[in-house]
Short mmCIF file of C-alpha atoms in Angstrom, two decimals:
data_model
loop_
_atom_site.label_atom_id
_atom_site.label_comp_id
_atom_site.label_asym_id
_atom_site.label_seq_id
_atom_site.Cartn_x
_atom_site.Cartn_y
_atom_site.Cartn_z
CA UNK A 193 -143.75 268.36 28.84
CA UNK A 194 -147.34 269.71 28.99
CA UNK A 195 -150.01 267.29 30.08
CA UNK A 196 -152.65 266.31 27.50
CA UNK A 197 -155.78 268.35 27.96
CA UNK A 198 -158.71 266.37 29.37
CA UNK A 199 -162.09 266.52 27.73
CA UNK A 200 -164.66 267.81 30.16
CA UNK A 201 -168.10 266.30 30.61
CA UNK A 202 -169.62 269.40 29.09
CA UNK A 203 -167.47 268.96 25.99
CA UNK A 204 -168.45 265.28 25.86
CA UNK A 205 -172.13 266.25 25.67
CA UNK A 206 -171.39 268.86 23.01
CA UNK A 207 -169.44 266.37 20.89
CA UNK A 208 -172.25 263.83 21.16
CA UNK A 209 -174.74 266.35 19.77
CA UNK A 210 -172.32 267.55 17.08
CA UNK A 211 -171.73 263.97 15.95
CA UNK A 212 -175.47 263.38 15.49
CA UNK A 213 -175.75 266.62 13.47
CA UNK A 214 -172.75 265.68 11.28
CA UNK A 215 -174.23 262.21 10.70
CA UNK A 216 -177.58 263.83 9.84
CA UNK A 217 -179.34 261.92 12.56
CA UNK A 218 -180.31 265.40 13.69
CA UNK A 219 -181.41 267.54 10.74
CA UNK A 220 -182.50 271.20 11.02
CA UNK A 221 -185.66 271.47 13.10
CA UNK A 222 -185.05 268.24 15.02
CA UNK A 223 -185.94 268.56 18.68
CA UNK A 224 -183.08 267.48 20.92
CA UNK A 225 -183.68 265.17 23.86
CA UNK A 226 -184.77 267.09 26.92
CA UNK A 227 -182.09 268.15 29.39
CA UNK A 228 -183.08 265.38 31.81
CA UNK A 229 -183.31 262.73 29.09
CA UNK A 230 -179.91 263.67 27.70
CA UNK A 231 -178.39 263.64 31.17
CA UNK A 232 -179.75 260.15 31.79
CA UNK A 233 -178.55 258.87 28.39
CA UNK A 234 -175.01 260.25 28.76
CA UNK A 235 -174.86 259.65 32.53
CA UNK A 236 -173.99 263.22 33.43
CA UNK A 237 -175.65 265.81 35.61
CA UNK A 238 -178.53 268.00 34.47
CA UNK A 239 -176.40 271.10 35.02
CA UNK A 240 -173.76 269.67 32.66
CA UNK A 241 -176.31 269.29 29.86
CA UNK A 242 -177.74 272.76 30.54
CA UNK A 243 -174.27 274.29 30.09
CA UNK A 244 -173.53 272.16 26.99
CA UNK A 245 -176.80 273.22 25.36
CA UNK A 246 -176.07 276.86 26.23
CA UNK A 247 -172.67 276.67 24.53
CA UNK A 248 -174.10 274.94 21.46
CA UNK A 249 -176.71 277.72 21.30
CA UNK A 250 -173.91 280.30 21.40
CA UNK A 251 -172.23 278.50 18.49
CA UNK A 252 -175.47 278.70 16.51
CA UNK A 253 -175.85 274.93 16.19
CA UNK A 254 -179.05 274.72 18.21
CA UNK A 255 -181.66 277.19 19.37
CA UNK A 256 -184.20 277.22 22.23
CA UNK A 257 -187.91 277.47 21.58
CA UNK A 258 -190.05 278.68 24.49
CA UNK A 259 -191.94 275.73 25.93
CA UNK A 260 -190.65 273.38 23.22
CA UNK A 261 -187.04 272.63 24.19
CA UNK A 262 -183.96 272.91 21.99
CA UNK A 263 -183.95 272.36 18.21
CA UNK A 264 -181.21 271.98 15.61
CA UNK A 265 -180.76 275.18 13.63
CA UNK A 266 -178.99 276.14 10.40
CA UNK A 267 -178.67 274.30 7.09
CA UNK A 268 -178.23 270.55 6.77
CA UNK A 269 -174.67 269.59 7.71
CA UNK A 270 -172.44 268.29 4.90
CA UNK A 271 -172.53 264.51 4.95
CA UNK A 272 -169.41 263.21 6.74
CA UNK A 273 -169.42 259.44 6.30
CA UNK A 274 -166.30 258.82 8.38
CA UNK A 275 -167.91 260.41 11.42
CA UNK A 276 -171.08 258.32 11.38
CA UNK A 277 -171.94 255.57 13.85
CA UNK A 278 -170.74 253.04 14.79
CA UNK A 279 -167.28 254.35 15.70
CA UNK A 280 -164.47 252.31 14.14
CA UNK A 281 -160.71 252.32 14.31
CA UNK A 282 -159.52 254.09 11.15
CA UNK A 283 -157.54 250.96 10.23
CA UNK A 284 -160.79 248.98 9.90
CA UNK A 285 -162.98 251.70 8.45
CA UNK A 286 -164.26 250.91 4.91
CA UNK A 287 -163.47 254.40 3.62
CA UNK A 288 -159.98 254.31 5.11
CA UNK A 289 -159.32 251.00 3.36
CA UNK A 290 -160.59 252.36 0.04
CA UNK A 291 -158.43 255.48 0.30
CA UNK A 292 -155.27 253.57 1.18
CA UNK A 293 -155.84 251.06 -1.63
CA UNK A 294 -156.39 253.83 -4.18
CA UNK A 295 -153.25 255.77 -3.26
CA UNK A 296 -150.42 255.35 -5.75
CA UNK A 297 -147.32 255.99 -3.67
CA UNK A 298 -144.19 254.47 -5.26
CA UNK A 299 -143.28 251.11 -3.79
CA UNK A 300 -146.52 250.61 -1.88
CA UNK A 301 -147.62 246.96 -1.79
CA UNK A 302 -151.38 246.35 -1.71
CA UNK A 303 -152.31 242.75 -0.91
CA UNK A 304 -155.46 244.12 0.72
CA UNK A 305 -156.93 245.75 -2.40
CA UNK A 306 -159.63 244.08 -4.49
CA UNK A 307 -158.38 244.31 -8.07
CA UNK A 308 -155.72 242.81 -10.33
CA UNK A 309 -152.29 244.38 -10.81
CA UNK A 310 -152.22 246.64 -13.84
CA UNK A 311 -149.98 244.25 -15.80
CA UNK A 312 -152.61 241.51 -15.36
CA UNK A 313 -155.33 243.60 -17.00
CA UNK A 314 -156.40 243.52 -20.66
CA UNK A 315 -154.51 246.67 -21.58
CA UNK A 316 -154.00 245.66 -25.22
CA UNK A 317 -157.76 245.25 -25.63
CA UNK A 318 -158.34 248.71 -24.21
CA UNK A 319 -155.73 250.16 -26.58
CA UNK A 320 -157.54 248.48 -29.48
CA UNK A 321 -160.82 249.93 -28.26
CA UNK A 322 -159.31 253.41 -28.01
CA UNK A 323 -157.97 253.20 -31.57
CA UNK A 324 -161.38 252.09 -32.82
CA UNK A 325 -163.15 254.87 -30.89
CA UNK A 326 -160.77 257.46 -32.33
CA UNK A 327 -161.96 256.53 -35.82
CA UNK A 328 -165.66 256.71 -34.89
CA UNK A 329 -168.03 259.40 -36.08
CA UNK A 330 -168.43 262.66 -34.18
CA UNK A 331 -171.59 261.53 -32.36
CA UNK A 332 -169.74 258.66 -30.68
CA UNK A 333 -167.04 261.02 -29.44
CA UNK A 334 -169.14 264.01 -28.47
CA UNK A 335 -172.77 263.11 -27.77
CA UNK A 336 -174.65 261.68 -24.78
CA UNK A 337 -175.54 258.01 -24.68
CA UNK A 338 -179.14 256.85 -24.85
CA UNK A 339 -180.80 256.30 -21.44
CA UNK A 340 -180.23 252.53 -21.43
CA UNK A 341 -176.79 252.76 -23.03
CA UNK A 342 -175.11 251.40 -26.15
CA UNK A 343 -177.52 248.85 -27.75
CA UNK A 344 -174.74 246.63 -29.15
CA UNK A 345 -173.13 246.24 -25.71
CA UNK A 346 -176.49 245.45 -24.11
CA UNK A 347 -177.13 242.79 -26.76
CA UNK A 348 -173.72 241.26 -26.01
CA UNK A 349 -174.50 241.27 -22.29
CA UNK A 350 -177.84 239.53 -22.91
CA UNK A 351 -175.99 236.73 -24.73
CA UNK A 352 -173.40 236.46 -21.96
CA UNK A 353 -176.12 236.32 -19.28
CA UNK A 354 -177.78 233.44 -21.11
CA UNK A 355 -174.63 231.45 -20.32
CA UNK A 356 -175.58 231.77 -16.64
CA UNK A 357 -179.19 230.72 -17.37
CA UNK A 358 -180.39 234.32 -16.91
CA UNK A 359 -183.02 235.17 -19.51
CA UNK A 360 -182.85 238.93 -20.06
CA UNK A 361 -183.70 240.93 -23.17
CA UNK A 362 -181.45 243.89 -24.05
CA UNK A 363 -184.32 246.15 -22.94
CA UNK A 364 -183.92 244.72 -19.42
CA UNK A 365 -180.30 245.87 -19.25
CA UNK A 366 -179.15 249.40 -18.46
CA UNK A 367 -175.54 250.56 -18.58
CA UNK A 368 -174.16 252.62 -15.71
CA UNK A 369 -170.94 254.45 -14.97
CA UNK A 370 -169.66 251.56 -12.79
CA UNK A 371 -170.81 248.70 -10.60
CA UNK A 372 -170.87 251.01 -7.59
CA UNK A 373 -172.96 253.51 -9.55
CA UNK A 374 -175.37 250.68 -10.37
CA UNK A 375 -175.83 249.73 -6.71
CA UNK A 376 -176.21 253.38 -5.75
CA UNK A 377 -178.94 253.92 -8.37
CA UNK A 378 -180.84 250.86 -7.16
CA UNK A 379 -180.59 252.06 -3.56
CA UNK A 380 -181.93 255.47 -4.59
CA UNK A 381 -184.72 253.72 -6.49
CA UNK A 382 -185.80 251.39 -3.67
CA UNK A 383 -184.75 252.85 -0.33
CA UNK A 384 -185.76 255.66 2.00
CA UNK A 385 -183.78 256.78 5.07
CA UNK A 386 -184.58 254.47 7.96
CA UNK A 387 -185.28 251.39 5.82
CA UNK A 388 -183.51 248.17 6.74
CA UNK A 389 -181.03 246.50 4.40
CA UNK A 390 -179.56 243.03 4.86
CA UNK A 391 -175.95 242.36 3.91
CA UNK A 392 -173.67 239.38 4.33
CA UNK A 393 -171.41 239.35 7.38
CA UNK A 394 -168.71 239.71 6.15
CA UNK A 395 -169.53 241.62 2.95
CA UNK A 396 -167.80 243.88 0.43
CA UNK A 397 -166.67 246.84 2.52
CA UNK A 398 -167.95 249.52 0.13
CA UNK A 399 -171.52 248.22 0.54
CA UNK A 400 -171.27 249.41 4.15
CA UNK A 401 -169.94 252.83 3.16
CA UNK A 402 -172.58 253.26 0.45
CA UNK A 403 -175.45 252.23 2.70
CA UNK A 404 -174.22 254.62 5.36
CA UNK A 405 -174.61 257.43 2.81
CA UNK A 406 -178.23 256.32 2.23
CA UNK A 407 -178.87 256.51 5.99
CA UNK A 408 -180.46 253.08 6.28
CA UNK A 409 -180.29 250.44 9.00
CA UNK A 410 -177.85 247.65 8.14
CA UNK A 411 -178.32 244.10 9.48
CA UNK A 412 -175.65 241.49 8.86
CA UNK A 413 -176.42 237.87 7.95
CA UNK A 414 -173.64 235.41 8.87
CA UNK A 415 -172.03 233.95 5.76
CA UNK A 416 -171.15 230.27 5.46
CA UNK A 417 -168.96 228.40 2.95
CA UNK A 418 -172.10 227.66 0.87
CA UNK A 419 -173.81 231.06 1.14
CA UNK A 420 -175.75 233.08 3.71
CA UNK A 421 -177.04 231.39 6.86
CA UNK A 422 -180.63 230.78 5.76
CA UNK A 423 -182.00 230.44 9.30
CA UNK A 424 -180.49 233.80 10.28
CA UNK A 425 -181.78 235.26 7.00
CA UNK A 426 -185.32 234.02 7.73
CA UNK A 427 -185.17 235.39 11.28
CA UNK A 428 -184.05 238.79 9.98
CA UNK A 429 -186.96 238.87 7.52
CA UNK A 430 -189.38 238.38 10.40
CA UNK A 431 -187.66 240.74 12.83
CA UNK A 432 -186.79 243.67 10.56
CA UNK A 433 -189.02 243.57 7.43
CA UNK A 434 -186.02 244.58 5.28
CA UNK A 435 -186.48 246.25 1.92
CA UNK A 436 -183.25 245.04 0.26
CA UNK A 437 -180.62 242.31 0.57
CA UNK A 438 -177.23 242.83 -1.14
CA UNK A 439 -174.99 239.84 -1.83
CA UNK A 440 -172.52 238.17 -4.22
CA UNK A 441 -173.23 234.73 -5.67
CA UNK A 442 -170.52 233.62 -8.09
CA UNK A 443 -167.42 234.56 -6.10
CA UNK A 444 -168.23 236.09 -2.74
CA UNK A 445 -166.35 239.16 -1.54
CA UNK A 446 -164.43 238.92 0.78
CA UNK A 447 -164.55 235.17 1.46
CA UNK A 448 -164.15 233.77 -2.07
CA UNK A 449 -166.90 231.23 -1.25
CA UNK A 450 -169.48 230.04 -3.79
CA UNK A 451 -173.26 229.92 -3.36
CA UNK A 452 -174.64 226.36 -3.46
CA UNK A 453 -177.86 225.48 -5.34
CA UNK A 454 -179.49 224.23 -2.11
CA UNK A 455 -178.76 227.48 -0.27
CA UNK A 456 -179.97 229.53 -3.26
CA UNK A 457 -183.32 227.72 -3.37
CA UNK A 458 -183.79 227.94 0.41
CA UNK A 459 -182.94 231.64 0.39
CA UNK A 460 -185.46 232.47 -2.33
CA UNK A 461 -188.12 230.32 -0.65
CA UNK A 462 -187.61 232.21 2.60
CA UNK A 463 -187.96 235.54 0.79
CA UNK A 464 -191.04 234.45 -1.15
CA UNK A 465 -193.58 235.77 1.36
CA UNK A 466 -191.82 239.12 1.85
CA UNK A 467 -191.40 242.34 -0.13
CA UNK A 468 -187.63 241.93 -0.17
CA UNK A 469 -185.63 242.85 -3.28
CA UNK A 470 -182.25 241.13 -3.75
CA UNK A 471 -179.31 242.91 -5.38
CA UNK A 472 -176.89 240.32 -6.75
CA UNK A 473 -173.48 241.89 -7.39
CA UNK A 474 -171.69 239.69 -9.95
CA UNK A 475 -168.55 241.58 -10.94
CA UNK A 476 -166.18 238.57 -10.59
CA UNK A 477 -168.07 236.33 -13.03
CA UNK A 478 -165.31 236.07 -15.64
CA UNK A 479 -162.89 234.58 -13.11
CA UNK A 480 -165.00 231.43 -12.66
CA UNK A 481 -163.92 228.15 -14.28
CA UNK A 482 -167.55 226.94 -14.23
CA UNK A 483 -170.60 229.12 -13.53
CA UNK A 484 -171.91 228.96 -9.97
CA UNK A 485 -175.65 229.23 -9.28
CA UNK A 486 -177.13 232.68 -9.74
CA UNK A 487 -180.12 233.93 -7.76
CA UNK A 488 -181.21 235.91 -10.82
CA UNK A 489 -181.44 232.66 -12.81
CA UNK A 490 -183.49 230.79 -10.21
CA UNK A 491 -185.72 233.81 -9.60
CA UNK A 492 -186.24 234.84 -13.23
CA UNK A 493 -185.56 238.50 -12.36
CA UNK A 494 -188.76 238.73 -10.36
CA UNK A 495 -187.31 240.04 -7.10
CA UNK A 496 -183.60 239.81 -7.99
CA UNK A 497 -181.69 242.65 -9.66
CA UNK A 498 -178.26 241.75 -10.99
CA UNK A 499 -175.33 244.16 -11.17
CA UNK A 500 -172.01 243.78 -12.96
CA UNK A 501 -169.04 245.69 -14.32
CA UNK A 502 -165.78 245.25 -16.21
CA UNK A 503 -163.40 246.91 -13.75
CA UNK A 504 -161.89 243.64 -12.48
CA UNK A 505 -161.04 241.94 -15.80
CA UNK A 506 -160.76 244.71 -18.39
CA UNK A 507 -159.97 248.09 -16.88
CA UNK A 508 -160.79 250.06 -13.74
CA UNK A 509 -159.92 253.23 -15.65
CA UNK A 510 -162.56 252.82 -18.38
CA UNK A 511 -165.65 252.88 -16.18
CA UNK A 512 -168.78 250.99 -17.19
CA UNK A 513 -171.23 248.82 -15.27
CA UNK A 514 -174.72 247.49 -15.83
CA UNK A 515 -178.04 246.65 -14.18
CA UNK A 516 -180.22 243.69 -15.19
CA UNK A 517 -183.81 243.83 -13.92
CA UNK A 518 -187.43 243.36 -14.87
CA UNK A 519 -188.72 245.80 -17.45
CA UNK A 520 -190.86 248.07 -15.27
CA UNK A 521 -187.96 248.58 -12.85
CA UNK A 522 -185.56 249.37 -15.69
CA UNK A 523 -187.96 252.12 -16.78
CA UNK A 524 -187.87 253.71 -13.34
CA UNK A 525 -184.11 253.27 -13.04
CA UNK A 526 -183.59 254.90 -16.44
CA UNK A 527 -185.56 257.94 -15.28
CA UNK A 528 -183.47 258.08 -12.13
CA UNK A 529 -180.25 257.80 -14.14
CA UNK A 530 -181.34 260.75 -16.28
CA UNK A 531 -182.23 262.78 -13.19
CA UNK A 532 -178.85 262.14 -11.53
CA UNK A 533 -176.38 261.89 -14.42
CA UNK A 534 -178.43 262.79 -17.50
CA UNK A 535 -177.57 260.56 -20.46
CA UNK A 536 -174.33 259.08 -19.19
CA UNK A 537 -171.17 258.57 -21.22
CA UNK A 538 -170.95 256.62 -24.47
CA UNK A 539 -167.20 256.45 -25.06
CA UNK A 540 -166.42 253.88 -22.35
CA UNK A 541 -169.11 251.53 -23.68
CA UNK A 542 -167.71 251.77 -27.23
CA UNK A 543 -164.19 250.99 -26.00
CA UNK A 544 -165.31 248.04 -23.90
CA UNK A 545 -167.47 246.58 -26.66
CA UNK A 546 -164.45 246.46 -28.97
CA UNK A 547 -162.32 244.85 -26.25
CA UNK A 548 -164.94 242.27 -25.29
CA UNK A 549 -165.70 241.15 -28.84
CA UNK A 550 -162.07 240.69 -29.90
CA UNK A 551 -160.74 237.13 -29.76
CA UNK A 552 -157.97 238.24 -27.43
CA UNK A 553 -160.32 238.75 -24.50
CA UNK A 554 -161.16 235.05 -24.21
CA UNK A 555 -157.46 234.17 -24.21
CA UNK A 556 -156.79 236.93 -21.67
CA UNK A 557 -159.43 235.63 -19.24
CA UNK A 558 -158.23 232.04 -19.56
CA UNK A 559 -154.66 233.15 -18.82
CA UNK A 560 -155.79 235.15 -15.79
CA UNK A 561 -157.68 232.17 -14.37
CA UNK A 562 -154.55 230.04 -14.65
CA UNK A 563 -152.36 232.72 -13.06
CA UNK A 564 -154.86 233.18 -10.22
CA UNK A 565 -154.88 229.46 -9.43
CA UNK A 566 -151.10 229.51 -9.11
CA UNK A 567 -151.16 232.75 -7.11
CA UNK A 568 -153.70 231.36 -4.63
CA UNK A 569 -151.51 228.29 -4.01
CA UNK A 570 -148.38 230.40 -3.58
CA UNK A 571 -150.08 232.86 -1.22
CA UNK A 572 -151.55 230.15 0.99
CA UNK A 573 -148.19 228.36 1.13
CA UNK A 574 -146.47 231.57 2.30
CA UNK A 575 -149.16 232.33 4.88
CA UNK A 576 -149.14 228.86 6.44
CA UNK A 577 -145.80 229.22 8.31
CA UNK A 578 -147.21 232.38 9.93
CA UNK A 579 -150.16 230.42 11.33
CA UNK A 580 -152.60 232.16 8.96
CA UNK A 581 -155.20 229.78 7.52
CA UNK A 582 -157.92 230.21 4.87
CA UNK A 583 -161.52 230.19 6.09
CA UNK A 584 -162.34 228.38 2.85
CA UNK A 585 -160.16 227.52 -0.14
CA UNK A 586 -161.88 229.27 -3.08
CA UNK A 587 -162.58 227.50 -6.35
CA UNK A 588 -161.70 230.61 -8.34
CA UNK A 589 -160.90 234.31 -8.11
CA UNK A 590 -158.28 236.39 -6.34
CA UNK A 591 -159.73 236.68 -2.81
CA UNK A 592 -158.61 234.75 0.27
CA UNK A 593 -160.40 235.27 3.60
CA UNK A 594 -157.86 234.18 6.19
CA UNK A 595 -157.94 233.70 9.94
CA UNK A 596 -155.07 234.90 12.11
CA UNK A 597 -153.76 232.91 15.08
CA UNK A 598 -155.86 233.19 18.23
CA UNK A 599 -155.50 236.53 19.98
CA UNK A 600 -153.94 238.39 17.03
CA UNK A 601 -155.86 241.54 16.08
CA UNK A 602 -156.01 242.31 12.36
CA UNK A 603 -156.30 246.08 12.86
CA UNK A 604 -153.06 246.15 14.86
CA UNK A 605 -151.31 244.08 12.20
CA UNK A 606 -152.60 246.41 9.47
CA UNK A 607 -151.35 249.44 11.36
CA UNK A 608 -147.85 247.99 11.71
CA UNK A 609 -147.70 246.82 8.09
CA UNK A 610 -148.86 250.20 6.77
CA UNK A 611 -145.85 251.81 8.43
CA UNK A 612 -143.70 249.45 6.31
CA UNK A 613 -145.50 250.23 3.05
CA UNK A 614 -147.95 247.31 2.93
CA UNK A 615 -151.72 247.91 2.78
CA UNK A 616 -153.74 245.09 4.33
CA UNK A 617 -157.50 244.64 4.59
CA UNK A 618 -158.55 243.96 8.22
CA UNK A 619 -161.63 241.83 8.73
CA UNK A 620 -163.78 244.32 10.59
CA UNK A 621 -163.81 246.63 7.56
CA UNK A 622 -166.06 243.95 6.01
CA UNK A 623 -168.14 243.06 9.07
CA UNK A 624 -171.22 245.11 10.04
CA UNK A 625 -171.18 243.41 13.45
CA UNK A 626 -167.42 244.00 13.88
CA UNK A 627 -167.05 240.26 14.48
CA UNK A 628 -164.05 239.68 12.20
CA UNK A 629 -161.19 241.21 14.20
CA UNK A 630 -159.16 238.03 13.68
CA UNK A 631 -159.39 237.98 9.86
CA UNK A 632 -157.56 239.54 6.93
CA UNK A 633 -158.62 239.55 3.28
CA UNK A 634 -155.75 238.87 0.89
CA UNK A 635 -155.66 239.42 -2.85
CA UNK A 636 -153.53 236.57 -4.19
CA UNK A 637 -152.68 238.46 -7.38
CA UNK A 638 -151.35 241.40 -5.35
CA UNK A 639 -149.48 239.20 -2.86
CA UNK A 640 -146.76 237.75 -5.10
CA UNK A 641 -143.97 239.97 -3.76
CA UNK A 642 -142.10 238.20 -0.95
CA UNK A 643 -141.76 241.50 0.89
CA UNK A 644 -145.46 241.27 1.77
CA UNK A 645 -144.81 238.21 3.91
CA UNK A 646 -141.57 239.55 5.39
CA UNK A 647 -143.38 242.68 6.58
CA UNK A 648 -146.33 240.62 7.79
CA UNK A 649 -144.03 238.28 9.78
CA UNK A 650 -142.38 241.26 11.51
CA UNK A 651 -145.75 242.78 12.32
CA UNK A 652 -146.99 239.55 13.89
CA UNK A 653 -143.87 239.33 16.06
CA UNK A 654 -144.83 242.75 17.39
#
């Protein structure tokens, strides 16, 4: 049997440079570290770096300039998010988790995904919306939407927001293609490469993937059962002068925790003397039995921008989200939306408006809340014999952030379970500091099949 080929030190240097080019840390024209500086950084000899740079020059990736060292040549490399720092095991990589959760292989169980099973969704309401849309005039079926989106849906959203003590006129609401599209637009609007963004630790894993694409510095703020650690938040404001903080308030992802009024007030007071903008992602609102505090309500939409969507309660197939912000920011965001997606689609908004305004939606949401309460109890009862305990018992929603027994690594468990057709969500996919190796996020609604726990028990036995 042939021996595995060893990577030479020269190849190690070359791969280090290639990785920086792929991640766009080195763009065309960037001067590379000098031969001596690179040798010291990578702890290799000067001659090793000289040879590595010579080979990279031969490949056309870099080029020497007399008296000015080596520079990156060629066009900007295609953005490869999976290859960007810090290196992660593919089982705990946010993009890996998203891809596995979105695959539709027959028989695959997905207690690690973040949405309801399809038979829990309001499919009948979507069918009703489709029938109504099919009878609409030609403009509704064929034309672009206005920049802010369907006025009737924005008026409905303004009334719904008032139930959370958020005072927003329809002109302060802009529809987007999804919640993720909303966050992306706001990041484009506010951020430049190299800016610092605060996120919760742990946080929704796709925030990390999205921020990586914007090439910003990410700083995690430890999350507690009542919200972010305010002392750590205040320290980060002083140390990093962040531009943006992204969080959930109503039902936190992945922990299921709820922001307390005291923490909300302390957080906004700490931010008061800074230029920080807070993005409050509120896509789980309809799962709450009673509204939790909202930063947007306490702040009056001064520095807080709220984001929502309908993918968790209505349909992930009919894509529509929204942004709620102060008027001058909505103007700039509308221009950016036009520049990046022109007018946007109208059909999804028409379908969702019909579904949301039918009496069946209220009954649907109430039934889902009841089913989720039962599913959370069942899931926790089945996890307990395995020594898996909740970090906090949520008041509402589908998410359970659970701690494994001491010494058990979530990524290893996920790897074993995947081989048996079960997709789990390891903790470090949600942690910018990679401090959650002993946690798994479970979706109670997706964990009702006993096979999930049979596979999990085998994986934990090794």
